[in-house]
PDB file of C-alpha atoms in Angstrom:
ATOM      1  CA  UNK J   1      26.706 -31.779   5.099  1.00 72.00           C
ATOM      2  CA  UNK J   2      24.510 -32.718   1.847  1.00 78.00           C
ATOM      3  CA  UNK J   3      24.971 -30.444  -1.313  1.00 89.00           C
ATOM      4  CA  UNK J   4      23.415 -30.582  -4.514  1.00 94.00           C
ATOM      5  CA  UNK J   5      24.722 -29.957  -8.075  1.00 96.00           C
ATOM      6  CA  UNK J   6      22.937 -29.579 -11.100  1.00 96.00           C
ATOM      7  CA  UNK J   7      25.183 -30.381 -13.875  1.00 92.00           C
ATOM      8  CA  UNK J   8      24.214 -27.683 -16.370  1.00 94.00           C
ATOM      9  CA  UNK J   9      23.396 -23.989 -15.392  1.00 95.00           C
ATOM     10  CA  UNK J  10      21.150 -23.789 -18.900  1.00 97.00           C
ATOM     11  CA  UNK J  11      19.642 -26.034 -21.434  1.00 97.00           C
ATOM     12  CA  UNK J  12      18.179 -25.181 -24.636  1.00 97.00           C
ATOM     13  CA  UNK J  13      16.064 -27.836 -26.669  1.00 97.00           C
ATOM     14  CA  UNK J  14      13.617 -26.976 -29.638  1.00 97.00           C
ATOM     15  CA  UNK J  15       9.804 -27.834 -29.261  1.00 97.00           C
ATOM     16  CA  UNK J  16       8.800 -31.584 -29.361  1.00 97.00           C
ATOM     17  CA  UNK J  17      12.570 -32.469 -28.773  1.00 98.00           C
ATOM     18  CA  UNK J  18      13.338 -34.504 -25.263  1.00 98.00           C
ATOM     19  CA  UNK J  19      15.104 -33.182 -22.139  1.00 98.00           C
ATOM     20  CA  UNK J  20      17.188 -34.342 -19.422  1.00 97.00           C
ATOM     21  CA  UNK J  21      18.529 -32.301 -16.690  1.00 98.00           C
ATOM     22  CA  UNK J  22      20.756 -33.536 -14.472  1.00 97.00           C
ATOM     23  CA  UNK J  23      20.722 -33.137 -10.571  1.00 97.00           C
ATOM     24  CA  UNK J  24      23.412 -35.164  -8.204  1.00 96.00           C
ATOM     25  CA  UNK J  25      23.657 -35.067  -4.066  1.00 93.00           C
ATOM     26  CA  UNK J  26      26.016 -35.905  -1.266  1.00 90.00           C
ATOM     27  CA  UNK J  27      24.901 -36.829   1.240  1.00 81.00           C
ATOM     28  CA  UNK J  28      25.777 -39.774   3.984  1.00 73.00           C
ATOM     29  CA  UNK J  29      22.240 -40.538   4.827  1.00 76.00           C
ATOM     30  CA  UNK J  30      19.061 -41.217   3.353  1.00 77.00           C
ATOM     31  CA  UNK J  31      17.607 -38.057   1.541  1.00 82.00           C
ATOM     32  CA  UNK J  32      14.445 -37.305   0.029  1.00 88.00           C
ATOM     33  CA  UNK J  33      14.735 -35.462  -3.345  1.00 91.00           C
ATOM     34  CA  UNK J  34      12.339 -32.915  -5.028  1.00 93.00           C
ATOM     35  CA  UNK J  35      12.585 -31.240  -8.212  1.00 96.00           C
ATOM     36  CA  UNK J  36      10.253 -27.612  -8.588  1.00 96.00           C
ATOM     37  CA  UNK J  37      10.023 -25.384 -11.720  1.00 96.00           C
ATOM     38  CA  UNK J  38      10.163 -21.636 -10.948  1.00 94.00           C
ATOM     39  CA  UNK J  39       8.912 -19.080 -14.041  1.00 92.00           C
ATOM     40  CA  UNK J  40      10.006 -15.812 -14.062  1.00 86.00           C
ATOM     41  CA  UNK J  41       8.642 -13.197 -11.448  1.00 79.00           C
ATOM     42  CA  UNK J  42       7.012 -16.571  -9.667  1.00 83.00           C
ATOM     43  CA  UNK J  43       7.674 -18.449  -6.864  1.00 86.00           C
ATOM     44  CA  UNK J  44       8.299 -22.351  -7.009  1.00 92.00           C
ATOM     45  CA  UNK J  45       6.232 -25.052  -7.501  1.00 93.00           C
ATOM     46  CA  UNK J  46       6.481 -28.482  -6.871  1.00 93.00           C
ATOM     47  CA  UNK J  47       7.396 -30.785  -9.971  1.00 96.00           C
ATOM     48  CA  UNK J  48       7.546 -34.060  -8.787  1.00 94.00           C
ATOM     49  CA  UNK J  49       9.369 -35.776  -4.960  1.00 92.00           C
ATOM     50  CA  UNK J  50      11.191 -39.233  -3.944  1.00 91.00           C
ATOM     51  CA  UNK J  51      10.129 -40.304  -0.563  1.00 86.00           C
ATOM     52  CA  UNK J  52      10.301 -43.418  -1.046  1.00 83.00           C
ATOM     53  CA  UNK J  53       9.339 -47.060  -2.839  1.00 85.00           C
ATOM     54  CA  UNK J  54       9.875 -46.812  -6.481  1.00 88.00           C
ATOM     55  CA  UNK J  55      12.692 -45.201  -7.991  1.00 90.00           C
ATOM     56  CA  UNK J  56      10.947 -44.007 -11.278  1.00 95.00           C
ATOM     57  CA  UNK J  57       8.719 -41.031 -10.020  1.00 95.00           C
ATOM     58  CA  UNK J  58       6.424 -39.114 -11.939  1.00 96.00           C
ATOM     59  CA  UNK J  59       5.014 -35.428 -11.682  1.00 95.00           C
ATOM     60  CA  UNK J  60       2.912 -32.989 -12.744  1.00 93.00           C
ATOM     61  CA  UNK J  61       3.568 -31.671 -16.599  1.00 93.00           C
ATOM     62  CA  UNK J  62       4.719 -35.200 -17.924  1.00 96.00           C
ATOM     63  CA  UNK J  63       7.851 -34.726 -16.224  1.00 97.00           C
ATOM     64  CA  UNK J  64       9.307 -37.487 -14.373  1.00 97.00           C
ATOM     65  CA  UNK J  65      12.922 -38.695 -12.553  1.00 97.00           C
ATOM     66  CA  UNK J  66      14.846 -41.413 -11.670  1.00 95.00           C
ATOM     67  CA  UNK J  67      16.435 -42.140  -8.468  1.00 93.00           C
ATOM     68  CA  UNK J  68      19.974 -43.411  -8.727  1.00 92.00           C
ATOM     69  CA  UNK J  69      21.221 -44.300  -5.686  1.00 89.00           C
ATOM     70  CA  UNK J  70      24.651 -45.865  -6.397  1.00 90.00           C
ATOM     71  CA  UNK J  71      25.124 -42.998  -8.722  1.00 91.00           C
ATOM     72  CA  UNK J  72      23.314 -40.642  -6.163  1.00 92.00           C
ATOM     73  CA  UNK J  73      21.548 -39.035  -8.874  1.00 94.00           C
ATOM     74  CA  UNK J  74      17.931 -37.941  -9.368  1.00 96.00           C
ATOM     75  CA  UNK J  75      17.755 -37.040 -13.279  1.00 97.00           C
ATOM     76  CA  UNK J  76      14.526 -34.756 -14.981  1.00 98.00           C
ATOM     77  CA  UNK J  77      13.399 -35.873 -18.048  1.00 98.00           C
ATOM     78  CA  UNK J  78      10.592 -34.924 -20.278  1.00 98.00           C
ATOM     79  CA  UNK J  79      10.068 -36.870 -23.545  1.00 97.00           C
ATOM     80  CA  UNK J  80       8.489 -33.947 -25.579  1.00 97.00           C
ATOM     81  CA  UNK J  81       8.953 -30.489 -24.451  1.00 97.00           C
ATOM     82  CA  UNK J  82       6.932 -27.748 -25.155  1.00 97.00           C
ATOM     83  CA  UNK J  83       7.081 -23.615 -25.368  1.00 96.00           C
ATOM     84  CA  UNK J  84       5.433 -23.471 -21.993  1.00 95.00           C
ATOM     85  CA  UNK J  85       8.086 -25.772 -19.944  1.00 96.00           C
ATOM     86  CA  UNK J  86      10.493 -22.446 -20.460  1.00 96.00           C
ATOM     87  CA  UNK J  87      11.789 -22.330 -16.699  1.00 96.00           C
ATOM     88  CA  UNK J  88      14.228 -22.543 -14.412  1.00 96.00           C
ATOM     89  CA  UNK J  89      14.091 -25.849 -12.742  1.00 97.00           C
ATOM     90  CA  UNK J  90      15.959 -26.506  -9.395  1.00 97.00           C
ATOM     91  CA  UNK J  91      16.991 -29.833  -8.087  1.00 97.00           C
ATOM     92  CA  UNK J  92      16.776 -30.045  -3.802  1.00 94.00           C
ATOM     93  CA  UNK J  93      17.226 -32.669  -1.330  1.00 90.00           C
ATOM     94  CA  UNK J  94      15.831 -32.671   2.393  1.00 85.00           C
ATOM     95  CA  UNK J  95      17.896 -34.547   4.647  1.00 74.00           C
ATOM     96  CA  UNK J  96      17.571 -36.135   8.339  1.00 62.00           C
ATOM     97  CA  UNK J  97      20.981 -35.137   9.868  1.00 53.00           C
ATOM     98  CA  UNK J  98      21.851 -34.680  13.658  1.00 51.00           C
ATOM     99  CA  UNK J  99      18.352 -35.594  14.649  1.00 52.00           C
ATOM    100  CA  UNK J 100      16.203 -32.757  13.354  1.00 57.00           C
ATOM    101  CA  UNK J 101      13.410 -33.711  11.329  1.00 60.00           C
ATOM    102  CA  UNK J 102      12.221 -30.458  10.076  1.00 68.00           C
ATOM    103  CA  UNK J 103      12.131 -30.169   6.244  1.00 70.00           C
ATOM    104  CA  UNK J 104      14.894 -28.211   5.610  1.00 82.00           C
ATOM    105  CA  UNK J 105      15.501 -28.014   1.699  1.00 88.00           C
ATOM    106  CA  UNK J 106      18.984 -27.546  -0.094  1.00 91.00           C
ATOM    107  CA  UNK J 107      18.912 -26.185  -3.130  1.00 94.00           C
ATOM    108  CA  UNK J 108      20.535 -27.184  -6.381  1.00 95.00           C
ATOM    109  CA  UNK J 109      22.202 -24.061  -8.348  1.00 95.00           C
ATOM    110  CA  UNK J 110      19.511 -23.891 -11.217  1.00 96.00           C
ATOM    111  CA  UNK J 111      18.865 -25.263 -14.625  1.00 97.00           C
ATOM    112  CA  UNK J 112      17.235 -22.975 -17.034  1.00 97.00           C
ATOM    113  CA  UNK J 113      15.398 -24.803 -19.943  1.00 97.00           C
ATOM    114  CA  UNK J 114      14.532 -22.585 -22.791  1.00 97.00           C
ATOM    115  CA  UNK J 115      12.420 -24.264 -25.691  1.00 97.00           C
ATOM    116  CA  UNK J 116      12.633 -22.819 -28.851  1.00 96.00           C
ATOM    117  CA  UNK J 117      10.057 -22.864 -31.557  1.00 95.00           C
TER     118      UNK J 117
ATOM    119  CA  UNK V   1      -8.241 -21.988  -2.224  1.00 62.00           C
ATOM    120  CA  UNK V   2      -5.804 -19.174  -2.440  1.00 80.00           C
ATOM    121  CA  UNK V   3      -2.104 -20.082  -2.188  1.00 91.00           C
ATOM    122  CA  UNK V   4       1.013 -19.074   0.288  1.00 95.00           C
ATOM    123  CA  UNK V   5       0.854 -15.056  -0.137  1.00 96.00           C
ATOM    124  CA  UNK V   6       3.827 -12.582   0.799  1.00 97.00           C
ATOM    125  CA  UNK V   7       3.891  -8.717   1.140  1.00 96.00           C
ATOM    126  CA  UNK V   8       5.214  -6.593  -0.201  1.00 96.00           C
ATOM    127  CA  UNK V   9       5.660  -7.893  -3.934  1.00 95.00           C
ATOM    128  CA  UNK V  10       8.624  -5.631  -4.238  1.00 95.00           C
ATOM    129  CA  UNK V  11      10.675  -3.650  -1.979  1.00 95.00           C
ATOM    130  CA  UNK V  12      13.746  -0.678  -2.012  1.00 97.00           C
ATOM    131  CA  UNK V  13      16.062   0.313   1.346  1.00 97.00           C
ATOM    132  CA  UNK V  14      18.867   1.795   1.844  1.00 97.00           C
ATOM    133  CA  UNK V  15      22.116   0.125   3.534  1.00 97.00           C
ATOM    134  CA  UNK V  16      21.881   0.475   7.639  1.00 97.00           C
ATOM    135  CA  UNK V  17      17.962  -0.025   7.273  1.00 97.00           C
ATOM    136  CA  UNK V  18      15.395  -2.644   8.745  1.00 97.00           C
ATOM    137  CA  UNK V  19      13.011  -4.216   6.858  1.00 98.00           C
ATOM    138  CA  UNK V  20       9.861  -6.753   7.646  1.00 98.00           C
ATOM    139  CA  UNK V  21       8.715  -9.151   5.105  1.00 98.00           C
ATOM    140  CA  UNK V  22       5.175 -10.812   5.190  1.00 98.00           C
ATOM    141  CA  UNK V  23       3.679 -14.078   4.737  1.00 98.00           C
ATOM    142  CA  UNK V  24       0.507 -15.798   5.155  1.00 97.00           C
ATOM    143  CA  UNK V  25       0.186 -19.748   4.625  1.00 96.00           C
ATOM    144  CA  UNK V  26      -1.962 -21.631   2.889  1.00 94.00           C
ATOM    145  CA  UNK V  27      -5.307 -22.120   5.103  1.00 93.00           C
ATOM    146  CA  UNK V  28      -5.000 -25.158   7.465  1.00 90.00           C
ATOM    147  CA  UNK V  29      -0.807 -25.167   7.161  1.00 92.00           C
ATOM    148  CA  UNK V  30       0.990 -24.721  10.546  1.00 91.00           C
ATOM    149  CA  UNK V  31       4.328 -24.722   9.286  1.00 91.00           C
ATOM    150  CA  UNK V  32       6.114 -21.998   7.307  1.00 93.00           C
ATOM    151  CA  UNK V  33      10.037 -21.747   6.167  1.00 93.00           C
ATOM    152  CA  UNK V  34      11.629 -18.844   4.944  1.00 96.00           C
ATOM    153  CA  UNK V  35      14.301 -19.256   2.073  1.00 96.00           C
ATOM    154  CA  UNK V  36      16.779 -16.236   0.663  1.00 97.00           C
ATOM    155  CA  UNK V  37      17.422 -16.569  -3.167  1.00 94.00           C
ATOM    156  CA  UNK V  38      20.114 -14.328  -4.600  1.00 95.00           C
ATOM    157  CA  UNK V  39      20.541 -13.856  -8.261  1.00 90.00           C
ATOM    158  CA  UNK V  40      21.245 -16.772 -10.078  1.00 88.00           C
ATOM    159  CA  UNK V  41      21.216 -19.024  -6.968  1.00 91.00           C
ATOM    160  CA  UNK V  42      19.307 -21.370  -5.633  1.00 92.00           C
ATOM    161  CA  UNK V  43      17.421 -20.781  -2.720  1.00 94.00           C
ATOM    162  CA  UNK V  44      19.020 -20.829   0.359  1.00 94.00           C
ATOM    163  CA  UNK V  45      17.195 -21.687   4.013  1.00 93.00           C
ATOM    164  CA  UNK V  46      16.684 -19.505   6.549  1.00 95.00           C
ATOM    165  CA  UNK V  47      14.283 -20.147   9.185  1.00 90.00           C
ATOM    166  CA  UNK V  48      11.648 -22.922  10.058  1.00 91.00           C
ATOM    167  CA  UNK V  49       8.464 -22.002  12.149  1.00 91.00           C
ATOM    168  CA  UNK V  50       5.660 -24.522  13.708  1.00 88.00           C
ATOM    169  CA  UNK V  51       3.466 -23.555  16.337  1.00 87.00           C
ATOM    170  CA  UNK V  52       4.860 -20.236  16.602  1.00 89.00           C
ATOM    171  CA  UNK V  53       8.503 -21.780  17.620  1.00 89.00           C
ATOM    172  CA  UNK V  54      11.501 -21.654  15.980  1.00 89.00           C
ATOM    173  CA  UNK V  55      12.035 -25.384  14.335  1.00 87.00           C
ATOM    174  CA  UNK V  56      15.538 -24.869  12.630  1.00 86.00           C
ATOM    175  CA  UNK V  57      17.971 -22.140  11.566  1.00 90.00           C
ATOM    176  CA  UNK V  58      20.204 -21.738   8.775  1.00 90.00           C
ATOM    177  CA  UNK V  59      23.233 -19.957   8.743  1.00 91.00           C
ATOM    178  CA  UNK V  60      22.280 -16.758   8.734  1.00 95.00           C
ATOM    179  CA  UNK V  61      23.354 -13.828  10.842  1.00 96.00           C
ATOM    180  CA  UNK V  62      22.045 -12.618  13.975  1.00 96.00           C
ATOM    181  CA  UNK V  63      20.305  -9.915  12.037  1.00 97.00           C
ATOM    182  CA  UNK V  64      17.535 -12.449  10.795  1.00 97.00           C
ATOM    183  CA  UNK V  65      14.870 -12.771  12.825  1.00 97.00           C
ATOM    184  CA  UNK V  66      11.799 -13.933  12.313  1.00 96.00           C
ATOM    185  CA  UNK V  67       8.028 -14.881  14.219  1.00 96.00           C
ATOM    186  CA  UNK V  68       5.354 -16.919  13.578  1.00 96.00           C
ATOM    187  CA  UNK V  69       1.930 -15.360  15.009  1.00 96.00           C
ATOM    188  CA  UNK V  70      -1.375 -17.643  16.600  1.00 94.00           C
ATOM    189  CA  UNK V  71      -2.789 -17.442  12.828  1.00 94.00           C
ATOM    190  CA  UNK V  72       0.208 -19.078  11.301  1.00 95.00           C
ATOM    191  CA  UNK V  73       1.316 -16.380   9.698  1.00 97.00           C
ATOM    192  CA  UNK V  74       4.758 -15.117   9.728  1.00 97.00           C
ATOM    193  CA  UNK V  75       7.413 -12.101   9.299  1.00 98.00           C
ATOM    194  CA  UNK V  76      10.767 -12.188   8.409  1.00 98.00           C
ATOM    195  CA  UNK V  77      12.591  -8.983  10.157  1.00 98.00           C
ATOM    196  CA  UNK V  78      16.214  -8.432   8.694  1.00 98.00           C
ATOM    197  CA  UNK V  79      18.302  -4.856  10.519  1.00 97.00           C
ATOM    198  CA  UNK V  80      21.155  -2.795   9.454  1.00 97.00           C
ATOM    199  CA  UNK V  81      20.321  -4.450   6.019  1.00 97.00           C
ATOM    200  CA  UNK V  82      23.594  -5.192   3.631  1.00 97.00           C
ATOM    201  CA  UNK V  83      24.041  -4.471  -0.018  1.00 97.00           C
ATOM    202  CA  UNK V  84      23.962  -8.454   0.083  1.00 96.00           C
ATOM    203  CA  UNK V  85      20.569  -8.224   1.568  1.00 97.00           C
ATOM    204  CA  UNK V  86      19.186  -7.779  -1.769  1.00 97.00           C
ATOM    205  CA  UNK V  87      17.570 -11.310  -2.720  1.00 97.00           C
ATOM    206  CA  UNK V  88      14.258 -12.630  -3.689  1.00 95.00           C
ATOM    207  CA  UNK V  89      12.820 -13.620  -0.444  1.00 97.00           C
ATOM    208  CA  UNK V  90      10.366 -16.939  -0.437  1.00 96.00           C
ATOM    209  CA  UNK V  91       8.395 -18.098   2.065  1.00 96.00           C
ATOM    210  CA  UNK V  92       7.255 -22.111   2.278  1.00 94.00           C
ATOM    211  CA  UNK V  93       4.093 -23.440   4.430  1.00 93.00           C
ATOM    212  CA  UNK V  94       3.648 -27.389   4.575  1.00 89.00           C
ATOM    213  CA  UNK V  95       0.655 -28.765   6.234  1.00 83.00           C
ATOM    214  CA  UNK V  96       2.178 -31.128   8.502  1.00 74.00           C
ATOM    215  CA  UNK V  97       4.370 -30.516  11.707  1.00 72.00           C
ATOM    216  CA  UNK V  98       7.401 -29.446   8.807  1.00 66.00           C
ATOM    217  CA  UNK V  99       9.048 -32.167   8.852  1.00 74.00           C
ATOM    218  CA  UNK V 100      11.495 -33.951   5.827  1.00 71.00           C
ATOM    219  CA  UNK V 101       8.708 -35.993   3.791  1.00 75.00           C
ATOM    220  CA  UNK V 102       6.433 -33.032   3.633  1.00 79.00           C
ATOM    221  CA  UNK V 103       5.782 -30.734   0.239  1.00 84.00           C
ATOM    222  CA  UNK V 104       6.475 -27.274   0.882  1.00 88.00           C
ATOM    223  CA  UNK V 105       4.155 -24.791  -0.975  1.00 91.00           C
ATOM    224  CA  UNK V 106       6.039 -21.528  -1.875  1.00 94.00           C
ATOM    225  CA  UNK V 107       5.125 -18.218  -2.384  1.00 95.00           C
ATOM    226  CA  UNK V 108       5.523 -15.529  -5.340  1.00 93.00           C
ATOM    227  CA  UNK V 109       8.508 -13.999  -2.766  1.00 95.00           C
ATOM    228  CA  UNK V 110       9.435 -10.627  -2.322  1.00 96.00           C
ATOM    229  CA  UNK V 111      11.767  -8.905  -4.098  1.00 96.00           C
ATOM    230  CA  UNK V 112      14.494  -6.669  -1.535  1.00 97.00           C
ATOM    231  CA  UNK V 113      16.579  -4.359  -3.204  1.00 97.00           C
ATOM    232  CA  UNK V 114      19.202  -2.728  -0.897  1.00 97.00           C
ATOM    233  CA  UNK V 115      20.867   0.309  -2.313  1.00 96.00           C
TER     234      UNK V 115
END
């Protein structure tokens, strides 16, 4: 079965200061990996997704993410964070096992990003 | 266009009770997932719809249930609900058949408190 871990439950970074946040999977077949933001009292929204093709992937909000498959690893980063990118992000994969092909998403734990001023 | 919508916003029971949770998708989508996030956890799958027919499963208890009606829209019913009922409840349309590639759009949820 594939899992997910995000490396760090919370990150705090001050305004205009970079951001990584890390995201790893297991899985023994070929995944497709997605990274959505969720503010509080929201839903989630979609942040950026690896299908396929190039392994540098960029998203909405000057995010972007690097696929890593020897490392099986799908990193966030953000060169210059602002107030606004206070979240929680979560890291999930979608995976074709046992011959479904519905798009069932595992979830990564969390990462909450707070900026300070 | 307006987005994936769920009613109620918030909700309280009481242990032993049922409960139905509503969602509409986003105009045009045929698919809709239903995910159960608990405090400080990611969210965790429940059910896949398309075409009013049950797609996939997670590993949820018998007491799940769920339906998908001709307009695409969906409720989630959950009986003799559990103090571990209580969860932020999301709901997902995609505009495809559902399948792996395809974004999934997600609702603001609704919140289940089970006292």
């Amino acid at each position: 079965a594939q899992s997910v871990t995000q490396l760090d439950s919370q990150v705090p970074v001050f305004e205009e200061a970079p951001v990584e946040l890390r995201c790893n999977y297991s899985s023994s077949v070929s995944v497709y990996l997605f990274w959505y933001v969720q503010y509080p009292n929201q839903g989630l929204q979609l942040l950026l997704k690896y299908l396929s093709g190039s392994t540098l992937v960029k998203g909405i909000n000057g995010f972007e993410a690097e696929f890593n498959k020897s490392q099986t690893s799908f990193h966030l980063r953000k060169p210059s964070v602002h107030i606004s990118d206070t979240a929680e992000y979560f890291c999930a994969v979608s995976v074709n096992a046992g011959g479904t092909s519905y798009g069932k998403l595992t979830f990564g734990q969390g990462t909450i990003l707070t900026v300070h001023p | 266009d307006a987005g994936v919508t769920q009613s109620p916003t918030h909700l309280i029971k009481t242990r032993g009770q049922h409960v139905t949770l509503r969602c509409s998708p986003i105009s045009g989508h045929k698919s809709v997932s239903w995910y159960q996030q608990v405090l400080g956890q990611g969210p965790q799958f429940i059910f896949q719809y398309y075409e009013k027919e049950e797609r996939g499963r997670g590993n949820f208890p018998d007491r799940f249930s769920a339906r998908q009606f001709p307009n695409y829209s969906s409720e989630l019913n959950v009986n003799a609900l559990l103090l571990g009922d209580s969860a932020l409840y999301l709901c997902a349309s995609s505009s495809g058949q559902g399948t792996l590639q395809e974004t999934q759009y997600f609702g603001p949820g609704t919140r289940l408190l089970v006292l």
